[in-house]
């Protein structure tokens, strides 16, 4: 009985992971979803890492990817309790942040986009008011 429960939990984890990975592939326009997302987070300069829990989020993704890799690559792991209830809950939390567009990269992109719009608006306003503003 315990073996079946472990298998169901592992399969549920893998299905949830695949959905998040597909979402990341679509979001980033790449073939490597979560892995590419982690790369981009790691490549982001420290000064730009202002999203809530940046470091925790990337550590969680790395941890979840490790569980996924164990399930997919190591023999006999589907029948064992490889993905814990905590892993599944953490994966669902990460998925929810992506769905709500509260993940770090989306936050960074939205923030940067907002600054560009504000900057452009400031320049347009300055132009029409006759004030000089540096670019």
Rosetta silent file (secondary structure, phi, psi, omega in degrees, C-alpha in Angstrom):
SEQUENCE: XXXXXXXXXXXXXXXXXXXXXXXXXXXXXXXXXXXXXXXXXXXXXXXXXXXXXXXXXXXXXXXXXXXXXXXXXXXXXXXXXXXXXXXXXXXXXXXXXXXXXXXXXXXXXXXXXXXXXXXXXXXXXXXXXXXXXXX
SCORE:     score description
SCORE:     0.000 S_00000001
   1 L     0.000  -44.998 -178.773    0.000    0.000    0.000 S_00000001
   2 H   -62.178  -36.078  179.747    2.764    2.440    0.934 S_00000001
   3 H   -63.587  -40.622  178.686    4.494    1.749   -2.372 S_00000001
   4 H   -65.457  -42.661  178.663    1.355    2.766   -4.300 S_00000001
   5 H   -60.698  -43.511  178.923    1.013    5.987   -2.302 S_00000001
   6 H   -62.524  -42.689 -179.328    4.640    6.841   -3.023 S_00000001
   7 H   -63.954  -44.157  178.896    4.154    6.131   -6.701 S_00000001
   8 H   -60.773  -42.635  179.798    1.028    8.313   -6.893 S_00000001
   9 H   -64.402  -43.350  179.000    2.844   11.158   -5.130 S_00000001
  10 H   -63.304  -41.796  179.345    5.856   10.844   -7.455 S_00000001
  11 H   -67.561  -41.364  177.444    3.639   10.823  -10.533 S_00000001
  12 H   -60.590  -41.898  178.079    1.658   13.820   -9.246 S_00000001
  13 H   -60.985  -48.287 -178.745    4.959   15.639   -8.683 S_00000001
  14 H   -62.190  -39.888  179.411    6.178   14.821  -12.200 S_00000001
  15 H   -65.467  -44.045  178.224    2.930   15.972  -13.802 S_00000001
  16 H   -63.692  -41.569  179.583    2.977   19.254  -11.884 S_00000001
  17 H   -63.087  -43.281 -179.713    6.662   19.724  -12.747 S_00000001
  18 H   -62.504  -38.432  178.042    6.007   19.095  -16.449 S_00000001
  19 H   -64.423  -44.544  178.974    3.258   21.711  -16.452 S_00000001
  20 H   -65.962  -40.101  178.628    5.529   24.286  -14.828 S_00000001
  21 H   -62.365  -42.508  178.088    8.371   23.388  -17.183 S_00000001
  22 H   -63.829  -40.211  178.067    6.078   23.825  -20.202 S_00000001
  23 H   -61.973  -44.426  179.625    4.934   27.183  -18.847 S_00000001
  24 H   -65.001  -38.963  176.931    8.568   28.316  -18.433 S_00000001
  25 H   -59.903  -44.085  179.488    9.414   27.143  -21.974 S_00000001
  26 H   -67.558  -44.867 -179.087    6.549   29.217  -23.315 S_00000001
  27 H   -59.093  -42.384 -174.944    7.355   32.210  -21.091 S_00000001
  28 H   -96.136   -9.907 -178.876   11.014   32.248  -22.118 S_00000001
  29 L    63.968   46.220 -176.385   10.616   31.002  -25.692 S_00000001
  30 L  -140.725  166.583  178.305   13.142   28.208  -25.167 S_00000001
  31 L   -85.965  -17.898  179.798   13.342   24.425  -25.125 S_00000001
  32 L  -109.306   97.579 -173.670   14.714   24.290  -21.574 S_00000001
  33 H   -66.584  -84.309 -175.834   12.012   25.649  -19.305 S_00000001
  34 H   -64.264  -38.762  178.931   12.878   25.552  -15.613 S_00000001
  35 H   -60.755  -43.969  178.218   16.571   25.025  -16.304 S_00000001
  36 H   -67.544  -37.039  177.911   16.689   28.149  -18.478 S_00000001
  37 H   -60.669  -44.895  178.130   14.689   30.079  -15.912 S_00000001
  38 H   -61.605  -44.044  178.418   17.289   29.150  -13.259 S_00000001
  39 H   -57.449  -45.585 -178.695   20.106   30.178  -15.626 S_00000001
  40 H   -66.946  -36.227  176.153   18.512   33.570  -16.199 S_00000001
  41 H   -64.652  -44.256  179.551   17.994   34.098  -12.493 S_00000001
  42 H   -64.488  -32.669 -177.975   21.641   33.219  -11.836 S_00000001
  43 H   -81.450  -10.829 -179.320   22.780   35.547  -14.643 S_00000001
  44 L   -72.592  128.900  178.818   20.800   38.506  -13.306 S_00000001
  45 L   -57.917  145.128 -177.400   23.084   41.080  -11.661 S_00000001
  46 H   -54.776  -35.504 -178.731   22.738   41.261   -7.882 S_00000001
  47 H   -64.954  -23.630 -178.936   21.577   44.896   -8.091 S_00000001
  48 H   -94.740   -0.893 -176.248   18.535   43.806  -10.126 S_00000001
  49 L   -87.946   63.588 -175.862   17.479   40.990   -7.791 S_00000001
  50 L   -99.144   -1.837  179.090   14.844   42.990   -5.976 S_00000001
  51 L   -66.736  149.547 -179.356   11.960   40.557   -6.327 S_00000001
  52 L   -58.070  129.550  174.693   10.625   39.115   -3.088 S_00000001
  53 L    57.623   39.024 -178.046   12.581   36.045   -1.961 S_00000001
  54 H   -51.751  -56.244 -175.670   14.792   35.951   -5.094 S_00000001
  55 H   -64.335  -39.679  178.844   17.433   33.654   -3.599 S_00000001
  56 H   -64.598  -42.110 -178.897   14.887   31.391   -1.919 S_00000001
  57 H   -61.524  -46.215 -178.883   12.900   31.061   -5.147 S_00000001
  58 H   -67.776  -38.238  176.977   15.920   30.001   -7.205 S_00000001
  59 H   -62.498  -40.029  178.802   17.046   27.552   -4.480 S_00000001
  60 H   -63.742  -44.517  178.227   13.556   26.053   -4.451 S_00000001
  61 H   -61.094  -41.827  178.830   13.561   25.627   -8.239 S_00000001
  62 H   -63.142  -42.469  179.017   16.983   23.959   -8.097 S_00000001
  63 H   -63.249  -43.777  179.373   15.754   21.632   -5.340 S_00000001
  64 H   -66.039  -37.958  177.727   12.612   20.737   -7.284 S_00000001
  65 H   -64.982  -35.301  178.697   14.635   20.114  -10.443 S_00000001
  66 H   -65.130  -42.469  177.052   16.867   17.767   -8.444 S_00000001
  67 H   -61.511  -45.518  178.848   13.828   15.750   -7.278 S_00000001
  68 H   -59.257  -46.347 -179.293   12.583   15.616  -10.870 S_00000001
  69 H   -62.726  -38.781  177.546   15.981   14.470  -12.145 S_00000001
  70 H   -62.170  -46.630 -179.438   16.136   11.757   -9.488 S_00000001
  71 H   -62.863  -37.791 -174.261   12.683   10.487  -10.459 S_00000001
  72 H   -84.365  -34.725 -171.695   13.461   10.504  -14.168 S_00000001
  73 H  -104.051  -26.722 -176.508   17.049    9.266  -14.226 S_00000001
  74 L   -91.936  134.224 -177.493   17.563    7.024  -11.191 S_00000001
  75 L   -70.053  135.531  174.040   16.332    3.432  -11.359 S_00000001
  76 L    83.143    3.654 -175.374   13.662    2.369   -8.864 S_00000001
  77 L   -80.401  -19.101  179.727   12.791    5.836   -7.583 S_00000001
  78 L   -67.829  -32.367 -178.209    9.159    5.819   -8.738 S_00000001
  79 L   -83.689  -13.954  179.967    8.273    3.079   -6.250 S_00000001
  80 L   -97.097  163.356  174.876   10.057    4.824   -3.360 S_00000001
  81 L   -79.153   86.093 -178.987    8.994    7.988   -1.576 S_00000001
  82 L   -90.823  -52.129  175.735   11.212   10.261   -3.637 S_00000001
  83 L   -89.827  120.300 -179.552    8.962   13.318   -3.917 S_00000001
  84 L   -85.698  169.861  174.988    7.697   14.239   -0.480 S_00000001
  85 H   -59.537  -37.857  177.795    4.467   15.985    0.384 S_00000001
  86 H   -63.524  -39.699  177.684    6.620   19.066    1.075 S_00000001
  87 H   -62.538  -44.701 -179.594    8.158   18.874   -2.406 S_00000001
  88 H   -64.268  -41.618  178.557    4.736   18.702   -4.003 S_00000001
  89 H   -63.978  -44.334  178.950    3.483   21.625   -1.897 S_00000001
  90 H   -61.770  -42.036  178.297    6.575   23.704   -2.763 S_00000001
  91 H   -62.357  -41.960  178.661    6.107   22.955   -6.456 S_00000001
  92 H   -66.125  -36.363  176.576    2.477   24.037   -6.254 S_00000001
  93 H   -64.543  -44.102  178.021    3.505   27.270   -4.499 S_00000001
  94 H   -62.323  -44.024  178.879    6.034   28.020   -7.240 S_00000001
  95 H   -59.989  -40.549  179.505    3.427   27.270   -9.903 S_00000001
  96 H   -64.089  -40.121  178.200    0.985   29.629   -8.194 S_00000001
  97 H   -63.516  -39.364  176.659    3.558   32.447   -8.209 S_00000001
  98 H   -64.521  -45.244 -178.010    4.082   31.936  -11.932 S_00000001
  99 H   -62.000  -34.762 -179.872    0.325   31.863  -12.566 S_00000001
 100 L   -87.477    2.833 -178.046   -0.105   35.113  -10.615 S_00000001
 101 L    58.698   39.503  178.254    2.878   36.667  -12.467 S_00000001
 102 L  -113.915   17.428  176.368    4.692   37.085   -9.148 S_00000001
 103 L   -77.746  156.370 -174.209    7.754   35.091  -10.099 S_00000001
 104 H   -57.769  -44.020 -176.552   11.087   36.964   -9.941 S_00000001
 105 H   -69.139  -41.274  177.156   11.823   37.264  -13.677 S_00000001
 106 H   -64.205  -41.310  176.975    8.318   38.467  -14.526 S_00000001
 107 H   -58.668  -46.983 -179.851    8.535   40.908  -11.615 S_00000001
 108 H   -62.455  -45.134 -179.373   11.889   42.183  -12.891 S_00000001
 109 H   -62.775  -44.718 -179.910   10.599   42.492  -16.463 S_00000001
 110 H   -63.402  -41.939 -179.704    7.442   44.323  -15.343 S_00000001
 111 H   -65.560  -44.675  179.347    9.449   46.659  -13.139 S_00000001
 112 H   -64.611  -42.954  179.133   11.965   47.413  -15.894 S_00000001
 113 H   -61.682  -40.777  178.484    9.174   47.905  -18.418 S_00000001
 114 H   -63.869  -39.788  177.812    7.436   50.306  -16.026 S_00000001
 115 H   -64.814  -41.726  179.707   10.621   52.349  -15.586 S_00000001
 116 H   -63.052  -43.083  178.847   11.072   52.592  -19.357 S_00000001
 117 H   -63.293  -43.853  179.846    7.489   53.786  -19.790 S_00000001
 118 H   -63.440  -43.483  179.941    7.896   56.303  -16.992 S_00000001
 119 H   -62.729  -44.714  178.972   11.177   57.518  -18.417 S_00000001
 120 H   -63.382  -44.266  179.523    9.679   57.884  -21.895 S_00000001
 121 H   -61.073  -41.704  178.818    6.646   59.674  -20.474 S_00000001
 122 H   -60.824  -41.593  179.491    8.931   62.044  -18.552 S_00000001
 123 H   -67.289  -39.712  178.778   10.837   62.877  -21.722 S_00000001
 124 H   -65.093  -45.183  179.625    7.636   63.478  -23.702 S_00000001
 125 H   -61.025  -44.225  179.224    6.242   65.671  -20.927 S_00000001
 126 H   -63.539  -39.076 -179.945    9.500   67.626  -20.730 S_00000001
 127 H   -60.808  -47.710 -177.035    9.538   68.088  -24.491 S_00000001
 128 H   -75.489  -21.775  177.912    6.066   69.579  -24.575 S_00000001
 129 H   -89.574   -4.500  178.176    6.639   71.729  -21.516 S_00000001
 130 L    81.201    7.150  178.038    9.827   73.105  -23.072 S_00000001
 131 L   -86.225  143.911  176.355   12.056   71.818  -20.254 S_00000001
 132 L   -86.558  136.660  178.507   15.376   70.230  -21.075 S_00000001
 133 L  -138.072  137.910  179.208   15.927   66.746  -19.733 S_00000001
 134 L   -73.628  149.564 -179.775   18.923   64.497  -20.131 S_00000001
 135 L   -79.548    0.000    0.000   18.410   61.169  -21.915 S_00000001
